[in-house]
One Martini backbone bead per residue (centre of mass of N, CA, C, O) as a GRO file, in nm:
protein
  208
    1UNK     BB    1   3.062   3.064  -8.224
    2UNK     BB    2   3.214   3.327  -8.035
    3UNK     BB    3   3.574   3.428  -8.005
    4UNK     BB    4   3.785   3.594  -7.766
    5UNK     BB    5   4.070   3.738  -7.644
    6UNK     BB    6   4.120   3.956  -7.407
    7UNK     BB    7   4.316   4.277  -7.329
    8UNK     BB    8   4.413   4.272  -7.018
    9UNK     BB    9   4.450   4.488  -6.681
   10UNK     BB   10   4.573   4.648  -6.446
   11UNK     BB   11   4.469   4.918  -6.200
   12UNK     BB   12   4.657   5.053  -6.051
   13UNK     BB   13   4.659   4.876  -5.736
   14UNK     BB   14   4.508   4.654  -5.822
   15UNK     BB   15   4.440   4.267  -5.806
   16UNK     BB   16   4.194   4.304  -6.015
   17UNK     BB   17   3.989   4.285  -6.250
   18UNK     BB   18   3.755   4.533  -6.379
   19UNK     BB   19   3.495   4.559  -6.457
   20UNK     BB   20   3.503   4.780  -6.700
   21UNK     BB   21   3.698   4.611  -6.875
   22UNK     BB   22   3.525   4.349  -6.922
   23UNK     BB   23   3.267   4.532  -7.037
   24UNK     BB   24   3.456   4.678  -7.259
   25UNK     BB   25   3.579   4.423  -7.409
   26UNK     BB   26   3.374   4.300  -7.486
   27UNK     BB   27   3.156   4.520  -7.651
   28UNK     BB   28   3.432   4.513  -7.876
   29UNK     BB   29   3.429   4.223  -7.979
   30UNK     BB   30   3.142   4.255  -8.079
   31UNK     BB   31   3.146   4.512  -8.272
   32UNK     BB   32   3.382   4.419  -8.451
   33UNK     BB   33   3.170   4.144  -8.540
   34UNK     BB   34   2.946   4.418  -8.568
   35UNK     BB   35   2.936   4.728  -8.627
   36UNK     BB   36   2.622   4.780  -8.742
   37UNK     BB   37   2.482   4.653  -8.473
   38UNK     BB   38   2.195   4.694  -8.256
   39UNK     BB   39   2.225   4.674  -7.926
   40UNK     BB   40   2.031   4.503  -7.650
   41UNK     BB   41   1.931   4.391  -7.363
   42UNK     BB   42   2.210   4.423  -7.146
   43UNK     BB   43   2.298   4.186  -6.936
   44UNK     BB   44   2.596   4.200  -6.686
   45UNK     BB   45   2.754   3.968  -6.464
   46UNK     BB   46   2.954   3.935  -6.210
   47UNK     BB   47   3.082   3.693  -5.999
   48UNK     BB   48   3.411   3.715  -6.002
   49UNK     BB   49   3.703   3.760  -5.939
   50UNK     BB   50   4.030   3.867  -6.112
   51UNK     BB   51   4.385   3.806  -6.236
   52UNK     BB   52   4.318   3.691  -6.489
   53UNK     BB   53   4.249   3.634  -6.804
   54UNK     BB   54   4.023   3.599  -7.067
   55UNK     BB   55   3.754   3.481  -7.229
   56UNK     BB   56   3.527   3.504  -7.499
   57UNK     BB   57   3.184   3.394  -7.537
   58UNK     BB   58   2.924   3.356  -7.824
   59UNK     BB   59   2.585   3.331  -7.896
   60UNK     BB   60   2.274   3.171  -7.968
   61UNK     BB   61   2.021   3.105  -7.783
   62UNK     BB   62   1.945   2.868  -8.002
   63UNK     BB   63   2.253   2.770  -7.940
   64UNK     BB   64   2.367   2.599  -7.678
   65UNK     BB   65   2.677   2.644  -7.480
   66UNK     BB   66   2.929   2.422  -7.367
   67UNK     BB   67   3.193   2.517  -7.121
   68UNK     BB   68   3.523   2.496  -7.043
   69UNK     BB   69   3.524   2.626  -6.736
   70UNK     BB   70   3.529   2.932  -6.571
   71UNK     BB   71   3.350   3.175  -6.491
   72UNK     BB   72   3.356   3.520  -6.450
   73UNK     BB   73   3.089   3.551  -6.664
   74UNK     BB   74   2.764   3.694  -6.781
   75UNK     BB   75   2.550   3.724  -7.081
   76UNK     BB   76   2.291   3.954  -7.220
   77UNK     BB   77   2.170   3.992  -7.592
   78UNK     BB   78   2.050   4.200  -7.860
   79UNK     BB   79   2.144   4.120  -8.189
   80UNK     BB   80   1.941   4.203  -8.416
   81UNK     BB   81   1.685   4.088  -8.223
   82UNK     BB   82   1.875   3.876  -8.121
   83UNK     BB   83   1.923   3.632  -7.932
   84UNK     BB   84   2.215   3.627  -7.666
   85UNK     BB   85   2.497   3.470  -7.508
   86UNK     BB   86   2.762   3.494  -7.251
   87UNK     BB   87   3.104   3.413  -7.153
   88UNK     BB   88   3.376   3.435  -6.912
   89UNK     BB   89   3.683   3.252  -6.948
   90UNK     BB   90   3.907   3.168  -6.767
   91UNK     BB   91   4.251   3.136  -6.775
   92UNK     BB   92   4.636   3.056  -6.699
   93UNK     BB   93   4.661   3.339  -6.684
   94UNK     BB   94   4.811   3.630  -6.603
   95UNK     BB   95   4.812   3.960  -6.553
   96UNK     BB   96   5.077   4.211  -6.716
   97UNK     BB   97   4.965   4.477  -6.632
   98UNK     BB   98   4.970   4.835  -6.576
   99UNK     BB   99   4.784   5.110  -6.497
  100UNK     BB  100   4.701   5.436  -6.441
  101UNK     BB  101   4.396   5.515  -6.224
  102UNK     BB  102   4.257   5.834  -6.162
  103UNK     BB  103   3.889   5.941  -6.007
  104UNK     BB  104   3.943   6.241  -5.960
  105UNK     BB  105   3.783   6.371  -6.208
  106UNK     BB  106   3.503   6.256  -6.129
  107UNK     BB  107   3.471   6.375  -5.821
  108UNK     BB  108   3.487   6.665  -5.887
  109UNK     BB  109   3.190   6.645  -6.075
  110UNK     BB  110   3.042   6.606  -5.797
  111UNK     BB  111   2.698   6.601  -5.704
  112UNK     BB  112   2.540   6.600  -5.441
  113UNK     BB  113   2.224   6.438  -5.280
  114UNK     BB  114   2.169   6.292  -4.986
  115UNK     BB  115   1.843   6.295  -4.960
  116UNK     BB  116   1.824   6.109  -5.208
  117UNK     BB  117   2.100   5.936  -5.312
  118UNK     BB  118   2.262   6.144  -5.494
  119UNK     BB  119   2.464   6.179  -5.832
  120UNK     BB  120   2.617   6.439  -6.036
  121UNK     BB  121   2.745   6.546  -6.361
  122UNK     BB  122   2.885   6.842  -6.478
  123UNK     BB  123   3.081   6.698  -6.658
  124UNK     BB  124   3.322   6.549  -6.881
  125UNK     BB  125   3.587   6.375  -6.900
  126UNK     BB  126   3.845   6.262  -6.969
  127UNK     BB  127   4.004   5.967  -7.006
  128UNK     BB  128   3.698   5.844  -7.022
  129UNK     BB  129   3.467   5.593  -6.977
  130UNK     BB  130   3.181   5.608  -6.945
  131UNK     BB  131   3.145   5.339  -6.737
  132UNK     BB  132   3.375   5.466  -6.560
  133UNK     BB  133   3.244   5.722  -6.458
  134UNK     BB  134   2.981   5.559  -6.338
  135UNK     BB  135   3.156   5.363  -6.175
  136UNK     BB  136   3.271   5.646  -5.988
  137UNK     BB  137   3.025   5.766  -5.906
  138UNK     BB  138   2.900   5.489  -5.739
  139UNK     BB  139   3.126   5.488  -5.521
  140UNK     BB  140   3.098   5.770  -5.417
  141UNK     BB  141   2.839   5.731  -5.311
  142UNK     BB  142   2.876   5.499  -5.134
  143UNK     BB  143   3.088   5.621  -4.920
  144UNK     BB  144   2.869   5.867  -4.826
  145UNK     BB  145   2.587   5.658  -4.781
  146UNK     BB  146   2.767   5.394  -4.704
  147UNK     BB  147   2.825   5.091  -4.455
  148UNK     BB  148   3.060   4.891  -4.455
  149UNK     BB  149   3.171   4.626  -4.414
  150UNK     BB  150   3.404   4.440  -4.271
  151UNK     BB  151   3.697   4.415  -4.513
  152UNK     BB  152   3.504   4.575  -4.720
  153UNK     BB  153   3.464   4.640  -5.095
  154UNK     BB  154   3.343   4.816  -5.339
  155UNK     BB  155   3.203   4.628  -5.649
  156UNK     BB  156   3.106   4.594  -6.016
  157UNK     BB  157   2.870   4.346  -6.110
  158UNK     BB  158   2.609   4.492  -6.265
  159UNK     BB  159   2.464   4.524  -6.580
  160UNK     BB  160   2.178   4.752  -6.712
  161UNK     BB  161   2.050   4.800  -7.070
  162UNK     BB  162   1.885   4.946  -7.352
  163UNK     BB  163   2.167   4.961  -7.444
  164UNK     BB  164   2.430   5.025  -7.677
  165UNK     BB  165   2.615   5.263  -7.617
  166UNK     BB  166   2.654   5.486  -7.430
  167UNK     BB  167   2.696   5.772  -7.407
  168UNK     BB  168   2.948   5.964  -7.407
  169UNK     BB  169   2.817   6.246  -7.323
  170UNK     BB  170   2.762   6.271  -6.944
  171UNK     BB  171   2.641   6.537  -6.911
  172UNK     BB  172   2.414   6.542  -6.635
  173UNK     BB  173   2.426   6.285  -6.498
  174UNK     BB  174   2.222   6.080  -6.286
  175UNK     BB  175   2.266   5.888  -5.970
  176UNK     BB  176   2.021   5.647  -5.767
  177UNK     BB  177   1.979   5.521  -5.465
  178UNK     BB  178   1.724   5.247  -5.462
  179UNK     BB  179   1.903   4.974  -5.339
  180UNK     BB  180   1.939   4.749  -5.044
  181UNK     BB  181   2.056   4.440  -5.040
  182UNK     BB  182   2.101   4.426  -4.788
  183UNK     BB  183   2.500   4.437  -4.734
  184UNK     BB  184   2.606   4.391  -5.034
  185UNK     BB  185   2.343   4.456  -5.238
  186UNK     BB  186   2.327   4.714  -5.491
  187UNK     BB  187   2.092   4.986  -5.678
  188UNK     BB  188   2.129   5.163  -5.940
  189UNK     BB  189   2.001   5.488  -6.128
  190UNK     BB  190   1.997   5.610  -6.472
  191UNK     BB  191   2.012   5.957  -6.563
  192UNK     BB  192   1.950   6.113  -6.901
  193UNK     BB  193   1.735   6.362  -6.963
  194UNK     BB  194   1.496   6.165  -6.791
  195UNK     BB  195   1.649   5.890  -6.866
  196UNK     BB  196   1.654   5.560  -6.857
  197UNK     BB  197   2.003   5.452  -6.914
  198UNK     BB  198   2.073   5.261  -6.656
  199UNK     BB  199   2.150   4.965  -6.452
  200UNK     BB  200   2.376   4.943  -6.094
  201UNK     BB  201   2.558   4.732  -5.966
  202UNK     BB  202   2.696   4.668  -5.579
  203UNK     BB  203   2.923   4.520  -5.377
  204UNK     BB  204   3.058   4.353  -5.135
  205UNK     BB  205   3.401   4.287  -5.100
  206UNK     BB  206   3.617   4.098  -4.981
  207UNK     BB  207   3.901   4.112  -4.837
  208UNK     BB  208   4.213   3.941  -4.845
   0.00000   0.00000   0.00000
């Protein structure tokens, strides 16, 4: 098993580690300890929000491991052809850093079209990661799009992608909400070029 404590801290305003970060930190810790590796058939599910560090455990499907704490994600992915899974465990203290985040240059390069419940994004912008870019836009559909429960703000909980890492340049990306299951949770589908290269889940989490 292959564990690494995540580097993570607070966005903006935010009282909790933002789901991109998570899904961005864990896919960077598996990277560096196979850099040459293929990742494929990625499922990366988060179950709760959390204000705390996290540590990344995974490991061979065919090699079952029970881990002692509190899951806040769960993940399942092929490298290099080889079924693994893992999960990201609660640590006991608390993320102590903070930087700003403007989701506002994702916003300005987004096409909406209504009729479809779909948007577009014009160019790619600077310093954010595809997965930000793309949950930043999936966000702004939600809002344009769907009304949301009182006192509930929508949030990242799943992605799902046939490959990992996404493109870098995402000019003219485009995002089509698929499918409201029920009132809490959202399924967006993702292509570009013609091409689905990942599904987006998003929760309705109350607000506390």
């Amino acid at each position: 098993m292959h564990f690494i404590e995540l580097s993570l801290g607070f966005k903006g305003e935010r009282t909790y580690i933002h789901g991109t970060d998570m899904l961005n930190a864990t896919m960077q810790a598996i990277t560096r300890h196979a850099p040459h590796a293929r990742i494929e058939k990625l499922d990366f599910r988060i179950s709760r929000m959390t204000k705390c560090l996290l540590t990344c455990h995974w490991w061979p499907r065919s090699s079952p491991r029970s881990l002692p704490g509190e899951a806040v994600a769960s993940f399942t992915f092929q490298l290099d052809g080889i079924d693994h899974e893992g999960k990201l465990i609660q640590a006991e203290s608390c993320a102590d850093t903070r930087r700003a985040y403007d989701e506002s240059p994702v916003e300005k390069r987004c096409v909406f079209r209504p009729t479809h419940r779909s948007v577009s994004l014009t160019t790619m912008p600077d310093d954010f990661s595809p997965l930000e870019v793309l949950v930043s836009m999936n966000k702004a559909l939600h809002l344009k799009e769907l009304t949301i429960p009182s006192a509930s703000q929508w949030v990242f909980c799943r992605w799902e992608s046939p490959e990992w890492p996404p493109c870098f340049d995402l000019s003219g990306v485009g995002l089509t909400l698929e499918q409201t299951l029920g009132t809490r949770l959202t399924r967006s589908r993702i292509e570009l070029n013609a091409e689905h290269i990942a599904t987006i889940y998003f929760s309705a989490l109350k607000v506390e």
